[in-house]
Amino acid sequence: MTDALAAPGTIPSGDRASGAVPQHIAIIMDGNGRWAQARHRPRLIGHRAGARAVKRCVEFCLQRGIGALTLFAFSSENWDRPSDEVSGLMRLFIGALDREVDELARLGVRLRFIGERERFPTGIRERMHSTEIRTAGNARLHLNIAASYGGQQDIARAARELASEVAAGRLQPEQIDATALSSRMALADLPPPDLFIRTGGELRISNFLLWQLAYTELWFTEVLWPDVDAVLLQSALDAYAARERRFGLTSEQIQAKDGAKAP
Ligand code: FPP
């Protein structure tokens, strides 16, 4: 666990679950469109309801002492959606930022954005930047918004940075290993997600944190994102608590380690 997450009362990340609370949750918030469609409403109404679910989710994490929450708000590929949906989502992001940032700052939330920021209009980039500066001193909950984010793009960017260092003579190719790459990935200063949640019934990762999810526990639900509430989130936590995380070891090795750690 990094110092950034070492808040009092939190459980170290990288735990082996069984009874534990995840310290970092990553979520694909899927199903806004279908939620709206089921009500014969435009897709943007679903995204608006999705924004309200984001608020409930943040409140849930704050109540449970979860140290980090990473939300997939907009993928690198989402730019290709119909232009009115993209522009509506942009307006929604700006509105949510303007409305919520004071309260989030007051609650001790640190907001960060990961992804290809240069693709956003200047106004949004400026708001992202000022929000990050404004909340930089907070550590109760790290709220990371993946916007214009792609896991493959994240890995390619990290590889490009390492290649530049090799070209500049600051790094030897043989020094490139998983640790070196990890240190250049988005969210490198946070422990990787313990728990991944995807709503909306699809069983895939969809180019979300590909590198960071290597040992993350995956949990899927048919529930559409706008319908998410504390009860559903608690079911995900309960499922996580019942898992045995082995990180490549055997169950016997894990039990022996846990036994050695017991008081
Ligand atoms: C996926 O559902 C959702 C998105 C592409 C947008 C997510 C945005 C929000 C939850 C709104 C607000 C977010 C923040 C951070 C303020 P979909 O549109 O693919 O749904 P479908 O699969 O039912 O079509």
mmCIF file of C-alpha atoms and ligand atoms in Angstrom:
data_model
loop_
_atom_site.group_PDB
_atom_site.id
_atom_site.type_symbol
_atom_site.label_atom_id
_atom_site.label_comp_id
_atom_site.label_asym_id
_atom_site.label_seq_id
_atom_site.Cartn_x
_atom_site.Cartn_y
_atom_site.Cartn_z
ATOM 1 C CA MET A 1 0.000 0.000 0.000
ATOM 2 C CA THR A 2 1.379 3.404 -0.894
ATOM 3 C CA ASP A 3 1.525 6.238 1.620
ATOM 4 C CA ALA A 4 -1.039 8.050 -0.490
ATOM 5 C CA LEU A 5 -3.650 5.537 0.637
ATOM 6 C CA ALA A 6 -2.447 4.957 4.157
ATOM 7 C CA ALA A 7 -5.421 6.633 5.784
ATOM 8 C CA PRO A 8 -6.288 5.588 9.334
ATOM 9 C CA GLY A 9 -8.808 2.791 9.548
ATOM 10 C CA THR A 10 -8.256 1.478 6.033
ATOM 11 C CA ILE A 11 -7.207 -2.043 5.249
ATOM 12 C CA PRO A 12 -3.983 -2.449 3.277
ATOM 13 C CA SER A 13 -4.470 -3.176 -0.394
ATOM 14 C CA GLY A 14 -3.025 -6.324 -1.928
ATOM 15 C CA ASP A 15 -4.708 -8.297 0.860
ATOM 16 C CA ARG A 16 -5.763 -11.851 0.254
ATOM 17 C CA ALA A 17 -9.467 -11.017 0.681
ATOM 18 C CA SER A 18 -11.522 -13.503 2.783
ATOM 19 C CA GLY A 19 -13.308 -10.965 4.883
ATOM 20 C CA ALA A 20 -11.377 -7.978 3.620
ATOM 21 C CA VAL A 21 -12.639 -4.688 2.209
ATOM 22 C CA PRO A 22 -11.180 -3.723 -1.183
ATOM 23 C CA GLN A 23 -9.077 -0.591 -0.970
ATOM 24 C CA HIS A 24 -9.302 0.242 -4.653
ATOM 25 C CA ILE A 25 -12.371 -0.411 -6.793
ATOM 26 C CA ALA A 26 -12.481 0.067 -10.569
ATOM 27 C CA ILE A 27 -15.840 0.248 -12.332
ATOM 28 C CA ILE A 28 -17.140 0.062 -15.891
ATOM 29 C CA MET A 29 -20.421 1.937 -15.582
ATOM 30 C CA ASP A 30 -22.324 0.246 -18.389
ATOM 31 C CA GLY A 31 -26.022 0.309 -19.246
ATOM 32 C CA ASN A 32 -26.989 3.999 -19.302
ATOM 33 C CA GLY A 33 -28.250 3.756 -22.885
ATOM 34 C CA ARG A 34 -30.363 0.660 -22.257
ATOM 35 C CA TRP A 35 -31.765 2.176 -19.062
ATOM 36 C CA ALA A 36 -32.997 5.176 -21.066
ATOM 37 C CA GLN A 37 -34.212 3.017 -23.961
ATOM 38 C CA ALA A 38 -36.339 0.927 -21.572
ATOM 39 C CA ARG A 39 -38.081 4.176 -20.602
ATOM 40 C CA HIS A 40 -38.392 5.385 -24.213
ATOM 41 C CA ARG A 41 -36.131 8.315 -23.394
ATOM 42 C CA PRO A 42 -33.022 9.638 -25.187
ATOM 43 C CA ARG A 43 -29.698 8.046 -24.233
ATOM 44 C CA LEU A 44 -28.547 11.255 -22.554
ATOM 45 C CA ILE A 45 -31.270 10.859 -19.945
ATOM 46 C CA GLY A 46 -29.602 7.543 -19.103
ATOM 47 C CA HIS A 47 -26.218 9.235 -18.765
ATOM 48 C CA ARG A 48 -27.774 11.835 -16.454
ATOM 49 C CA ALA A 49 -29.208 9.071 -14.289
ATOM 50 C CA GLY A 50 -25.722 7.500 -14.485
ATOM 51 C CA ALA A 51 -24.221 10.668 -13.023
ATOM 52 C CA ARG A 52 -26.580 10.350 -10.032
ATOM 53 C CA ALA A 53 -25.400 6.750 -9.572
ATOM 54 C CA VAL A 54 -21.801 8.033 -9.573
ATOM 55 C CA LYS A 55 -22.718 10.224 -6.618
ATOM 56 C CA ARG A 56 -24.224 7.270 -4.728
ATOM 57 C CA CYS A 57 -21.136 5.220 -5.461
ATOM 58 C CA VAL A 58 -18.777 7.916 -4.165
ATOM 59 C CA GLU A 59 -20.873 8.246 -0.996
ATOM 60 C CA PHE A 60 -20.737 4.463 -0.556
ATOM 61 C CA CYS A 61 -16.929 4.415 -0.865
ATOM 62 C CA LEU A 62 -16.596 7.267 1.628
ATOM 63 C CA GLN A 63 -18.853 5.455 4.110
ATOM 64 C CA ARG A 64 -16.955 2.159 3.774
ATOM 65 C CA GLY A 65 -13.482 3.723 4.038
ATOM 66 C CA ILE A 66 -12.515 2.607 0.536
ATOM 67 C CA GLY A 67 -9.382 4.530 -0.431
ATOM 68 C CA ALA A 68 -9.614 4.666 -4.230
ATOM 69 C CA LEU A 69 -12.334 4.513 -6.860
ATOM 70 C CA THR A 70 -11.560 4.528 -10.576
ATOM 71 C CA LEU A 71 -14.512 5.069 -12.921
ATOM 72 C CA PHE A 72 -14.530 4.482 -16.675
ATOM 73 C CA ALA A 73 -16.484 7.546 -17.818
ATOM 74 C CA PHE A 74 -15.462 7.738 -21.485
ATOM 75 C CA SER A 75 -13.268 5.423 -23.503
ATOM 76 C CA SER A 76 -10.857 6.328 -26.303
ATOM 77 C CA GLU A 77 -13.345 4.605 -28.608
ATOM 78 C CA ASN A 78 -16.419 6.525 -27.304
ATOM 79 C CA TRP A 79 -15.422 9.550 -29.437
ATOM 80 C CA ASP A 80 -16.925 7.638 -32.378
ATOM 81 C CA ARG A 81 -20.447 7.663 -30.876
ATOM 82 C CA PRO A 82 -23.059 9.946 -32.490
ATOM 83 C CA SER A 83 -21.901 13.556 -32.137
ATOM 84 C CA ASP A 84 -24.973 14.657 -30.125
ATOM 85 C CA GLU A 85 -24.282 11.934 -27.549
ATOM 86 C CA VAL A 86 -20.595 12.944 -27.310
ATOM 87 C CA SER A 87 -21.401 16.646 -26.934
ATOM 88 C CA GLY A 88 -24.160 15.831 -24.419
ATOM 89 C CA LEU A 89 -21.715 13.778 -22.373
ATOM 90 C CA MET A 90 -19.203 16.653 -22.442
ATOM 91 C CA ARG A 91 -21.876 19.043 -21.125
ATOM 92 C CA LEU A 92 -22.772 16.499 -18.462
ATOM 93 C CA PHE A 93 -19.122 16.157 -17.346
ATOM 94 C CA ILE A 94 -18.708 19.951 -17.138
ATOM 95 C CA GLY A 95 -21.990 20.355 -15.232
ATOM 96 C CA ALA A 96 -21.111 17.557 -12.784
ATOM 97 C CA LEU A 97 -17.654 19.034 -12.166
ATOM 98 C CA ASP A 98 -18.987 22.541 -11.617
ATOM 99 C CA ARG A 99 -21.742 21.307 -9.324
ATOM 100 C CA GLU A 100 -19.892 18.735 -7.249
ATOM 101 C CA VAL A 101 -16.315 19.884 -6.898
ATOM 102 C CA ASP A 102 -16.852 22.024 -3.763
ATOM 103 C CA GLU A 103 -18.601 19.227 -1.919
ATOM 104 C CA LEU A 104 -16.068 16.617 -3.036
ATOM 105 C CA ALA A 105 -13.222 18.864 -1.883
ATOM 106 C CA ARG A 106 -14.949 19.361 1.469
ATOM 107 C CA LEU A 107 -15.340 15.605 1.906
ATOM 108 C CA GLY A 108 -11.621 14.993 1.397
ATOM 109 C CA VAL A 109 -11.853 13.554 -2.118
ATOM 110 C CA ARG A 110 -8.897 13.888 -4.440
ATOM 111 C CA LEU A 111 -9.996 13.977 -8.072
ATOM 112 C CA ARG A 112 -7.798 12.944 -10.951
ATOM 113 C CA PHE A 113 -8.352 12.308 -14.647
ATOM 114 C CA ILE A 114 -6.556 9.657 -16.626
ATOM 115 C CA GLY A 115 -6.594 9.310 -20.395
ATOM 116 C CA GLU A 116 -5.771 11.319 -23.496
ATOM 117 C CA ARG A 117 -6.591 14.730 -22.139
ATOM 118 C CA GLU A 118 -5.403 16.523 -25.274
ATOM 119 C CA ARG A 119 -8.481 15.230 -27.122
ATOM 120 C CA PHE A 120 -10.861 17.276 -24.934
ATOM 121 C CA PRO A 121 -11.904 20.866 -25.691
ATOM 122 C CA THR A 122 -9.862 23.519 -23.870
ATOM 123 C CA GLY A 123 -12.678 24.419 -21.456
ATOM 124 C CA ILE A 124 -12.901 20.853 -20.146
ATOM 125 C CA ARG A 125 -9.108 20.477 -19.961
ATOM 126 C CA GLU A 126 -8.913 23.641 -17.869
ATOM 127 C CA ARG A 127 -11.630 22.401 -15.517
ATOM 128 C CA MET A 128 -9.884 19.042 -15.148
ATOM 129 C CA HIS A 129 -6.648 20.792 -14.299
ATOM 130 C CA SER A 130 -8.148 23.227 -11.787
ATOM 131 C CA THR A 131 -10.110 20.420 -10.109
ATOM 132 C CA GLU A 132 -6.958 18.353 -9.739
ATOM 133 C CA ILE A 133 -5.032 21.287 -8.271
ATOM 134 C CA ARG A 134 -7.889 22.200 -5.966
ATOM 135 C CA THR A 135 -8.190 18.679 -4.485
ATOM 136 C CA ALA A 136 -4.524 17.653 -4.652
ATOM 137 C CA GLY A 137 -4.105 17.859 -0.875
ATOM 138 C CA ASN A 138 -6.926 15.387 -0.150
ATOM 139 C CA ALA A 139 -6.402 11.696 0.554
ATOM 140 C CA ARG A 140 -9.595 10.307 2.068
ATOM 141 C CA LEU A 141 -10.804 8.991 -1.292
ATOM 142 C CA HIS A 142 -8.843 9.031 -4.545
ATOM 143 C CA LEU A 143 -11.504 9.440 -7.215
ATOM 144 C CA ASN A 144 -9.991 8.748 -10.628
ATOM 145 C CA ILE A 145 -12.042 9.453 -13.711
ATOM 146 C CA ALA A 146 -10.896 7.601 -16.809
ATOM 147 C CA ALA A 147 -11.879 9.904 -19.671
ATOM 148 C CA SER A 148 -10.765 9.312 -23.256
ATOM 149 C CA TYR A 149 -8.914 6.418 -21.669
ATOM 150 C CA GLY A 150 -7.794 3.158 -23.252
ATOM 151 C CA GLY A 151 -5.737 0.465 -21.565
ATOM 152 C CA GLN A 152 -3.792 -0.307 -24.738
ATOM 153 C CA GLN A 153 -3.081 3.396 -25.244
ATOM 154 C CA ASP A 154 -1.904 3.597 -21.603
ATOM 155 C CA ILE A 155 0.544 0.710 -22.148
ATOM 156 C CA ALA A 156 1.742 2.187 -25.464
ATOM 157 C CA ARG A 157 2.353 5.572 -23.805
ATOM 158 C CA ALA A 158 4.346 3.973 -20.979
ATOM 159 C CA ALA A 159 6.400 1.998 -23.528
ATOM 160 C CA ARG A 160 7.013 5.200 -25.507
ATOM 161 C CA GLU A 161 8.297 6.958 -22.389
ATOM 162 C CA LEU A 162 10.683 4.107 -21.669
ATOM 163 C CA ALA A 163 11.844 4.068 -25.312
ATOM 164 C CA SER A 164 12.581 7.828 -25.089
ATOM 165 C CA GLU A 165 14.669 7.246 -21.986
ATOM 166 C CA VAL A 166 16.607 4.490 -23.751
ATOM 167 C CA ALA A 167 17.130 6.777 -26.765
ATOM 168 C CA ALA A 168 18.382 9.535 -24.435
ATOM 169 C CA GLY A 169 20.846 7.094 -22.872
ATOM 170 C CA ARG A 170 19.242 7.319 -19.412
ATOM 171 C CA LEU A 171 17.996 3.717 -19.401
ATOM 172 C CA GLN A 172 19.381 0.391 -20.636
ATOM 173 C CA PRO A 173 16.955 -1.880 -22.563
ATOM 174 C CA GLU A 174 17.668 -4.681 -20.088
ATOM 175 C CA GLN A 175 16.369 -2.439 -17.285
ATOM 176 C CA ILE A 176 12.897 -2.563 -18.841
ATOM 177 C CA ASP A 177 10.824 -4.943 -16.754
ATOM 178 C CA ALA A 178 7.322 -5.075 -15.265
ATOM 179 C CA THR A 179 8.319 -2.694 -12.459
ATOM 180 C CA ALA A 180 9.700 -0.122 -14.905
ATOM 181 C CA LEU A 181 6.569 -0.298 -17.037
ATOM 182 C CA SER A 182 4.271 -0.192 -13.978
ATOM 183 C CA SER A 183 5.913 3.006 -12.818
ATOM 184 C CA ARG A 184 4.921 4.733 -16.090
ATOM 185 C CA MET A 185 1.314 3.552 -16.210
ATOM 186 C CA ALA A 186 -1.652 5.687 -15.183
ATOM 187 C CA LEU A 187 -2.286 5.565 -11.397
ATOM 188 C CA ALA A 188 1.259 4.300 -10.788
ATOM 189 C CA ASP A 189 1.226 5.844 -7.314
ATOM 190 C CA LEU A 190 -1.849 3.888 -6.189
ATOM 191 C CA PRO A 191 -2.133 0.168 -5.468
ATOM 192 C CA PRO A 192 -3.798 -1.646 -8.378
ATOM 193 C CA PRO A 193 -7.546 -2.214 -8.105
ATOM 194 C CA ASP A 194 -8.528 -5.023 -5.733
ATOM 195 C CA LEU A 195 -12.018 -5.279 -7.179
ATOM 196 C CA PHE A 196 -13.327 -4.626 -10.701
ATOM 197 C CA ILE A 197 -17.067 -4.183 -11.192
ATOM 198 C CA ARG A 198 -18.890 -4.078 -14.515
ATOM 199 C CA THR A 199 -22.594 -3.349 -14.622
ATOM 200 C CA GLY A 200 -24.898 -3.901 -17.590
ATOM 201 C CA GLY A 201 -24.377 -7.607 -18.176
ATOM 202 C CA GLU A 202 -21.451 -7.620 -20.618
ATOM 203 C CA LEU A 203 -18.609 -9.930 -19.627
ATOM 204 C CA ARG A 204 -15.543 -8.078 -20.876
ATOM 205 C CA ILE A 205 -12.875 -5.578 -19.843
ATOM 206 C CA SER A 206 -13.352 -3.282 -22.894
ATOM 207 C CA ASN A 207 -9.836 -1.804 -22.910
ATOM 208 C CA PHE A 208 -10.093 -0.520 -19.317
ATOM 209 C CA LEU A 209 -6.991 -0.675 -17.049
ATOM 210 C CA LEU A 210 -5.529 -3.710 -18.866
ATOM 211 C CA TRP A 211 -2.157 -3.638 -17.121
ATOM 212 C CA GLN A 212 -3.425 -2.634 -13.684
ATOM 213 C CA LEU A 213 -6.116 -5.367 -13.547
ATOM 214 C CA ALA A 214 -3.621 -8.258 -13.717
ATOM 215 C CA TYR A 215 -4.589 -9.680 -10.287
ATOM 216 C CA THR A 216 -7.829 -7.827 -9.680
ATOM 217 C CA GLU A 217 -10.926 -9.781 -8.640
ATOM 218 C CA LEU A 218 -13.635 -9.406 -11.301
ATOM 219 C CA TRP A 219 -17.332 -9.020 -10.510
ATOM 220 C CA PHE A 220 -20.106 -8.645 -13.087
ATOM 221 C CA THR A 221 -23.770 -7.808 -12.699
ATOM 222 C CA GLU A 222 -26.745 -7.533 -15.058
ATOM 223 C CA VAL A 223 -27.932 -4.422 -13.194
ATOM 224 C CA LEU A 224 -27.733 -1.298 -15.368
ATOM 225 C CA TRP A 225 -25.483 1.466 -14.038
ATOM 226 C CA PRO A 226 -28.237 4.033 -13.282
ATOM 227 C CA ASP A 227 -29.903 1.447 -10.989
ATOM 228 C CA VAL A 228 -26.790 0.923 -8.870
ATOM 229 C CA ASP A 229 -27.211 1.603 -5.172
ATOM 230 C CA ALA A 230 -25.522 0.792 -1.865
ATOM 231 C CA VAL A 231 -27.208 -2.624 -1.658
ATOM 232 C CA LEU A 232 -25.746 -3.719 -4.987
ATOM 233 C CA LEU A 233 -22.317 -2.315 -4.170
ATOM 234 C CA GLN A 234 -22.400 -4.155 -0.859
ATOM 235 C CA SER A 235 -23.094 -7.443 -2.745
ATOM 236 C CA ALA A 236 -19.919 -6.830 -4.745
ATOM 237 C CA LEU A 237 -17.993 -6.229 -1.529
ATOM 238 C CA ASP A 238 -19.442 -9.400 0.024
ATOM 239 C CA ALA A 239 -18.436 -11.436 -3.039
ATOM 240 C CA TYR A 240 -14.944 -9.952 -2.838
ATOM 241 C CA ALA A 241 -14.651 -10.765 0.862
ATOM 242 C CA ALA A 242 -15.377 -14.433 0.095
ATOM 243 C CA ARG A 243 -12.650 -14.733 -2.549
ATOM 244 C CA GLU A 244 -9.235 -16.214 -1.971
ATOM 245 C CA ARG A 245 -6.618 -14.091 -3.713
ATOM 246 C CA ARG A 246 -3.596 -16.204 -4.504
ATOM 247 C CA PHE A 247 -1.415 -13.933 -6.669
ATOM 248 C CA GLY A 248 0.006 -17.010 -8.433
ATOM 249 C CA LEU A 249 0.650 -18.974 -5.231
ATOM 250 C CA THR A 250 -1.129 -22.121 -4.034
ATOM 251 C CA SER A 251 -3.932 -22.103 -1.527
ATOM 252 C CA GLU A 252 -1.684 -23.891 0.986
ATOM 253 C CA GLN A 253 1.008 -21.230 0.630
ATOM 254 C CA ILE A 254 -1.558 -18.492 1.176
ATOM 255 C CA GLN A 255 -2.928 -20.205 4.280
ATOM 256 C CA ALA A 256 0.579 -20.700 5.662
ATOM 257 C CA LYS A 257 1.334 -16.989 5.106
ATOM 258 C CA ASP A 258 -1.929 -15.951 6.764
ATOM 259 C CA GLY A 259 -1.207 -18.298 9.686
ATOM 260 C CA ALA A 260 2.244 -16.755 10.110
ATOM 261 C CA LYS A 261 0.698 -13.273 10.186
ATOM 262 C CA ALA A 262 -2.009 -14.135 12.751
ATOM 263 C CA PRO A 263 -1.352 -12.656 16.222
HETATM 264 C C1 FPP B 1 -21.713 3.312 -20.794
HETATM 265 O O1 FPP B 1 -23.089 3.061 -20.972
HETATM 266 C C2 FPP B 1 -21.545 4.619 -20.176
HETATM 267 C C3 FPP B 1 -20.864 5.660 -20.735
HETATM 268 C C4 FPP B 1 -20.195 5.598 -22.054
HETATM 269 C C5 FPP B 1 -20.802 6.968 -20.050
HETATM 270 C C6 FPP B 1 -20.604 6.941 -18.575
HETATM 271 C C7 FPP B 1 -21.019 8.234 -18.030
HETATM 272 C C8 FPP B 1 -21.683 8.409 -16.878
HETATM 273 C C9 FPP B 1 -21.978 7.341 -15.906
HETATM 274 C C10 FPP B 1 -22.187 9.768 -16.587
HETATM 275 C C11 FPP B 1 -21.477 10.654 -15.683
HETATM 276 C C12 FPP B 1 -20.094 10.351 -15.274
HETATM 277 C C13 FPP B 1 -19.370 11.178 -14.501
HETATM 278 C C14 FPP B 1 -17.992 10.766 -14.121
HETATM 279 C C15 FPP B 1 -19.900 12.463 -14.015
HETATM 280 P P1 FPP B 1 -23.653 2.880 -22.456
HETATM 281 O O2 FPP B 1 -24.010 4.217 -22.972
HETATM 282 O O3 FPP B 1 -22.657 2.143 -23.297
HETATM 283 O O4 FPP B 1 -24.929 2.016 -22.178
HETATM 284 P P2 FPP B 1 -25.550 0.878 -23.124
HETATM 285 O O5 FPP B 1 -24.554 -0.259 -23.150
HETATM 286 O O6 FPP B 1 -26.811 0.501 -22.400
HETATM 287 O O7 FPP B 1 -25.793 1.492 -24.449
#
